[in-house]
mmCIF file of C-alpha atoms in Angstrom:
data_model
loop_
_atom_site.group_PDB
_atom_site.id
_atom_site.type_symbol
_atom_site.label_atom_id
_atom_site.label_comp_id
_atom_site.label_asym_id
_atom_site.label_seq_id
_atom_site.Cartn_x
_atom_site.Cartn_y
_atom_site.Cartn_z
ATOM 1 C CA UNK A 28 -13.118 -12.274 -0.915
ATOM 2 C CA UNK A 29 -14.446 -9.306 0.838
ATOM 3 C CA UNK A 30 -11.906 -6.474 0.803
ATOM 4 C CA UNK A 31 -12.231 -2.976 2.908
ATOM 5 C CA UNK A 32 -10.332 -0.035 0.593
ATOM 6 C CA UNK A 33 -10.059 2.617 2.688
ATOM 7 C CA UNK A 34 -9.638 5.799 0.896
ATOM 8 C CA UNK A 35 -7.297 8.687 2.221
ATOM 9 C CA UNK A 36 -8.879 10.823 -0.761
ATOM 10 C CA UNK A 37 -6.949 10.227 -3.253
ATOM 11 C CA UNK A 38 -7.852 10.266 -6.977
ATOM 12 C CA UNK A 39 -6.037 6.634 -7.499
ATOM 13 C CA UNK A 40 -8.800 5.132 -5.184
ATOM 14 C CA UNK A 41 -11.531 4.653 -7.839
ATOM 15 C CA UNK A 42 -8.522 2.423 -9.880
ATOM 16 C CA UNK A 43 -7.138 0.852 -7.356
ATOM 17 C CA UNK A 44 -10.499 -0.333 -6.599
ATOM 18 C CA UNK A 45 -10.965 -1.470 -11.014
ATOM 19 C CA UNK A 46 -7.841 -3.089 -10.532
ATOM 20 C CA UNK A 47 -9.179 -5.365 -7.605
ATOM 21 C CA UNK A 48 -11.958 -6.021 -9.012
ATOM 22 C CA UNK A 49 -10.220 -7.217 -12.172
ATOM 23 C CA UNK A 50 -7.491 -9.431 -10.630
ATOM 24 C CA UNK A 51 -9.228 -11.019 -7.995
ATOM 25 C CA UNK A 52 -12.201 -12.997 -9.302
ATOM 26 C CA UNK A 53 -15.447 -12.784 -7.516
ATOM 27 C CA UNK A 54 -14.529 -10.163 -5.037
ATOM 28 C CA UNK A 55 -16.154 -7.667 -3.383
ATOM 29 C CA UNK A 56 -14.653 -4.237 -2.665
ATOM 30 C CA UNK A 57 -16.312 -1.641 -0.360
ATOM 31 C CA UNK A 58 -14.607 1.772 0.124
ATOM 32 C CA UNK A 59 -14.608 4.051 2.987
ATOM 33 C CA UNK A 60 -13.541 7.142 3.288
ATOM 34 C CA UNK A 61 -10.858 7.715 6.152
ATOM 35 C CA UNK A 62 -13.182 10.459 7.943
ATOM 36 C CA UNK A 63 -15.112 6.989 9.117
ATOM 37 C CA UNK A 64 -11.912 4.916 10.717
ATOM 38 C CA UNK A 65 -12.874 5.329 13.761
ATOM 39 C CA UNK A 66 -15.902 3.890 13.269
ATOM 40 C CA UNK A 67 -15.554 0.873 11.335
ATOM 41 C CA UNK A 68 -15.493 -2.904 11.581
ATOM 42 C CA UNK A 69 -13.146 -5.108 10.486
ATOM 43 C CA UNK A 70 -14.788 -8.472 10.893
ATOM 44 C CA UNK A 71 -15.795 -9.027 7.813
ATOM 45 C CA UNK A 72 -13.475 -8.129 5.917
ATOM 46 C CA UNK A 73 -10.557 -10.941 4.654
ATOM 47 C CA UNK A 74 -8.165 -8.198 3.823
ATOM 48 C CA UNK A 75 -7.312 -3.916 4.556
ATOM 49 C CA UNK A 76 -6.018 -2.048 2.191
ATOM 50 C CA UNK A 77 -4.816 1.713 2.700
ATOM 51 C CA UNK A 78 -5.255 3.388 -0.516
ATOM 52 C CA UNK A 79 -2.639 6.302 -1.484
ATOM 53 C CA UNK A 80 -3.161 9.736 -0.608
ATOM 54 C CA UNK A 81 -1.781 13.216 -0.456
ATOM 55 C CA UNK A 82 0.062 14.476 2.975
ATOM 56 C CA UNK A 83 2.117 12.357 5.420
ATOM 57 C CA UNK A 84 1.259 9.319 7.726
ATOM 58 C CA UNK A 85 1.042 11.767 10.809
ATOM 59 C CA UNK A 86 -1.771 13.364 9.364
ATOM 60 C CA UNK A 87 -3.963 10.047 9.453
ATOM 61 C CA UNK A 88 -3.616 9.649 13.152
ATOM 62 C CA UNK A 89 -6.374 6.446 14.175
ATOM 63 C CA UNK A 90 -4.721 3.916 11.966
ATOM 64 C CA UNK A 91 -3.169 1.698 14.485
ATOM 65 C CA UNK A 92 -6.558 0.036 15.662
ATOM 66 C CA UNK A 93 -6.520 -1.563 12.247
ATOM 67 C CA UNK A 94 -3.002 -3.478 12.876
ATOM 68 C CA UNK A 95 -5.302 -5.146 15.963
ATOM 69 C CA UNK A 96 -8.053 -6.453 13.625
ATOM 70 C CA UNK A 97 -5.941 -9.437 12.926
ATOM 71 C CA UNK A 98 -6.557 -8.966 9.368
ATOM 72 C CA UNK A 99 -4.015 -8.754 6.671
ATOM 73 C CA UNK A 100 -2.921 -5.503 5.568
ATOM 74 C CA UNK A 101 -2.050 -3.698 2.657
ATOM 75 C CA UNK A 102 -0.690 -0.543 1.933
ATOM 76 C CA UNK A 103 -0.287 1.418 -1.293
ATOM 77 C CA UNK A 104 2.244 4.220 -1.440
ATOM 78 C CA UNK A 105 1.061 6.778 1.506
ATOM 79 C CA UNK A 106 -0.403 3.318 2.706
ATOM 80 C CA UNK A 107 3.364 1.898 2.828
ATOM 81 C CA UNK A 108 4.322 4.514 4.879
ATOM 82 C CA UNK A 109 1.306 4.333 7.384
ATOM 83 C CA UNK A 110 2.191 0.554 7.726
ATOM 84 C CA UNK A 111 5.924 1.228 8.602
ATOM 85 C CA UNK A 112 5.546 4.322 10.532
ATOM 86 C CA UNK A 113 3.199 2.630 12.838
ATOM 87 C CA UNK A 114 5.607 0.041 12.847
ATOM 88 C CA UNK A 115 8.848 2.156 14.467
ATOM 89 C CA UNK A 116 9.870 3.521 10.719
ATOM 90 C CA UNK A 117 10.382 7.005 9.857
ATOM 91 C CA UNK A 118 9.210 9.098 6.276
ATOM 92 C CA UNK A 119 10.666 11.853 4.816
ATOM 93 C CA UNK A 120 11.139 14.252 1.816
ATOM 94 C CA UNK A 121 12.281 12.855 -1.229
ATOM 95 C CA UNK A 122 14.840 15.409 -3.514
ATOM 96 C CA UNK A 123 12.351 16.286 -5.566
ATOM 97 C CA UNK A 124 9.238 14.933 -6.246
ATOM 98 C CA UNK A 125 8.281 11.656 -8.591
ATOM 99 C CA UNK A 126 4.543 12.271 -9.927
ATOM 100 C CA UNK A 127 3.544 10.396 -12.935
ATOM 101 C CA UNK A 128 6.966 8.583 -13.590
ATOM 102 C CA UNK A 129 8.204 5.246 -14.423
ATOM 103 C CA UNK A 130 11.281 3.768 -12.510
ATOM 104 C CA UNK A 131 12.811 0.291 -12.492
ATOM 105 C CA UNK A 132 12.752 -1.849 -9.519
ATOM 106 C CA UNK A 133 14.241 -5.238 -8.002
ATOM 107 C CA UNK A 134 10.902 -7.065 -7.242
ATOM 108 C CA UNK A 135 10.975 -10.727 -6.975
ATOM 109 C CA UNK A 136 14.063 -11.344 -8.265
ATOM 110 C CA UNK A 137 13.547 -10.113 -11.714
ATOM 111 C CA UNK A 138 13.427 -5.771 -12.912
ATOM 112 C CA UNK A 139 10.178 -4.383 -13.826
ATOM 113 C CA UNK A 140 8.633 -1.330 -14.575
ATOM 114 C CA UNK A 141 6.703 0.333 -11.958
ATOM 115 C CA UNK A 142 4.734 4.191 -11.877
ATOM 116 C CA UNK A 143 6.062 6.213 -8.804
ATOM 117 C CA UNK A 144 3.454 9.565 -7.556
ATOM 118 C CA UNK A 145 5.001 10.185 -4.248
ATOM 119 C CA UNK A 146 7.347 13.422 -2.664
ATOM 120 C CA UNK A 147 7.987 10.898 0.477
ATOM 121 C CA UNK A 148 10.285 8.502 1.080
ATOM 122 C CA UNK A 149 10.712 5.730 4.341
ATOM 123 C CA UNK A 150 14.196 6.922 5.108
ATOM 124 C CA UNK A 151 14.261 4.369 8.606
ATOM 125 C CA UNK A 152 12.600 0.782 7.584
ATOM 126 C CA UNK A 153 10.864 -0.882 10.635
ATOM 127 C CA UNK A 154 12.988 -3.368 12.483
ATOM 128 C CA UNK A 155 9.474 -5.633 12.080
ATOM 129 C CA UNK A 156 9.426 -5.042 8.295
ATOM 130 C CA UNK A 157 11.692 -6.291 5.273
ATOM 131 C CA UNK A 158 12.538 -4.277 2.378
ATOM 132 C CA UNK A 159 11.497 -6.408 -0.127
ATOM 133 C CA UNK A 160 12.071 -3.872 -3.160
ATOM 134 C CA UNK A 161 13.845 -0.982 -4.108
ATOM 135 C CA UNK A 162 14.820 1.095 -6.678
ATOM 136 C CA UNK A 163 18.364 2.139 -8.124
ATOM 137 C CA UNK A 164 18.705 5.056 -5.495
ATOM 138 C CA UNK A 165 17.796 2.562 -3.151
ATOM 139 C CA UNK A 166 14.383 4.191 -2.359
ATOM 140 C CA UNK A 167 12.308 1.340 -1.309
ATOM 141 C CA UNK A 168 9.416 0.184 -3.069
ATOM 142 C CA UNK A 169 8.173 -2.341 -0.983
ATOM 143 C CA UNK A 170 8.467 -3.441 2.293
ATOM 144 C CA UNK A 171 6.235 -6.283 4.342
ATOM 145 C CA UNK A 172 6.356 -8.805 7.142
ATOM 146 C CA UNK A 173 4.750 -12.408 6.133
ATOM 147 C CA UNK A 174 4.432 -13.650 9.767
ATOM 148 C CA UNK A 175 2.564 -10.459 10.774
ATOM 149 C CA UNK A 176 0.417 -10.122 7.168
ATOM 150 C CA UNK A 177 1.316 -6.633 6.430
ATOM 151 C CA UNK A 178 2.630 -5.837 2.792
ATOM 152 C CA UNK A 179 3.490 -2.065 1.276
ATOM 153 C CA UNK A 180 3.796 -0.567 -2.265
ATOM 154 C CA UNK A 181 5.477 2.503 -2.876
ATOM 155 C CA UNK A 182 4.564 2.534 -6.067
ATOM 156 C CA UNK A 183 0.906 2.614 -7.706
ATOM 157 C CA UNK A 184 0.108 -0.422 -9.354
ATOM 158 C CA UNK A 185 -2.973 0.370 -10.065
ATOM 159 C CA UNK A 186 -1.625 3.065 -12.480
ATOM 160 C CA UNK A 187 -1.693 2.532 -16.557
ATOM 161 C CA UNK A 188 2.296 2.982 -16.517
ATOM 162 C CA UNK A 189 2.372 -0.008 -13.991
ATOM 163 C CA UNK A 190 2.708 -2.935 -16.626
ATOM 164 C CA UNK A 191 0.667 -5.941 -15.050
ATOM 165 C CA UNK A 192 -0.486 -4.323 -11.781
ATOM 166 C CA UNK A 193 -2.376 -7.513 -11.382
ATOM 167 C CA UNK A 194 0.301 -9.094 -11.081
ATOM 168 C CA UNK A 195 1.160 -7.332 -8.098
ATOM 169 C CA UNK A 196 -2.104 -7.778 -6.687
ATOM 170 C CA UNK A 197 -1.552 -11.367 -7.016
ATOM 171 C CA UNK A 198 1.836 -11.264 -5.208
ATOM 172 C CA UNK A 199 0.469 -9.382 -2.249
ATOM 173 C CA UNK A 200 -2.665 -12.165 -1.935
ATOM 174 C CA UNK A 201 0.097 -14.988 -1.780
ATOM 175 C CA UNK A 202 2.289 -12.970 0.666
ATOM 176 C CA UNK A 203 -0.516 -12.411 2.872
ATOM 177 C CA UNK A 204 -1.382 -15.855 2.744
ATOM 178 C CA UNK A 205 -4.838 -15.147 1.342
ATOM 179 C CA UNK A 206 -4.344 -17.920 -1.639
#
């Protein structure tokens, strides 16, 4: 599986990219930086992911020519947001900030333990996106759209406090109908 991590500088990048590596056998992961969006092709690629990254979704204007790739998509924390902002959802500020902490979340039916690094929230979900996750404030922590092949993570699983983040890796590849 060829997959395109594109990296909105951020220091998870270089894990998230161990962690694909790691949980999807025999694939092959090439990052680019965001400063090259605009000029990148898709084709090859079986799956987009937006990596994390610090700021807000409007300041990583160019993304919508990758939702016309036809590819699947996903997104990882300031990648979430991209995908539902571009989608008709809205961010905003969180009280506080959550950098380096565990939470509990409703995934898949079952409670797990997930590591949270973000200051923004999606405070208006995209009428073309499901929550599929949230926390107990009800701060979601995942969102997608099968049909359309777009999933989100608010959370990092790529992070050592994320127990099995392979496991989440493995979710999104069956969600996006890539297994």
């Amino acid at each position: 599986m060829n997959i395109l991590l594109i990296d909105n500088n951020d220091s998870f990048t270089r894990n998230l990219e161990h962690l694909l590596v790691s949980a999807v056998a025999g694939c092959n992961v090439d990052i680019k930086p965001y400063s090259r969006l605009d000029s990148l092709e898709y084709s090859a690629y079986d799956l987009i992911i937006i990596s994390p990254g610090p700021g807000e979704p409007a300041e990583y204007p160019g993304y919508k020519r990758i939702f016309n790739a036809d590819k699947p998509v996903l997104g990882i924390c300031l990648g979430m947001q991209i995908i539902n902002e571009l989608h008709g959802g809205a961010t905003g500020r969180l009280n506080g900030c959550v950098h380096g902490k565990t939470d509990i979340i409703k995934f898949d039916g079952t409670k797990r333990v997930v590591a949270r690094y973000h200051s923004l929230k999606v405070t208006m979900v995209s009428s073309k996106l499901d929550i599929l996750a949230v926390n107990r404030d009800d701060v979601v922590m995942c969102l997608g759209n099968a049909e359309k092949r777009l999933l989100g993570y608010q959370f990092h699983p790529e992070s050592f406090m994320t127990p099995d983040g392979g496991g989440y890796i493995a979710f999104a590849l069956h969600f996006l109908g890539l297994n």
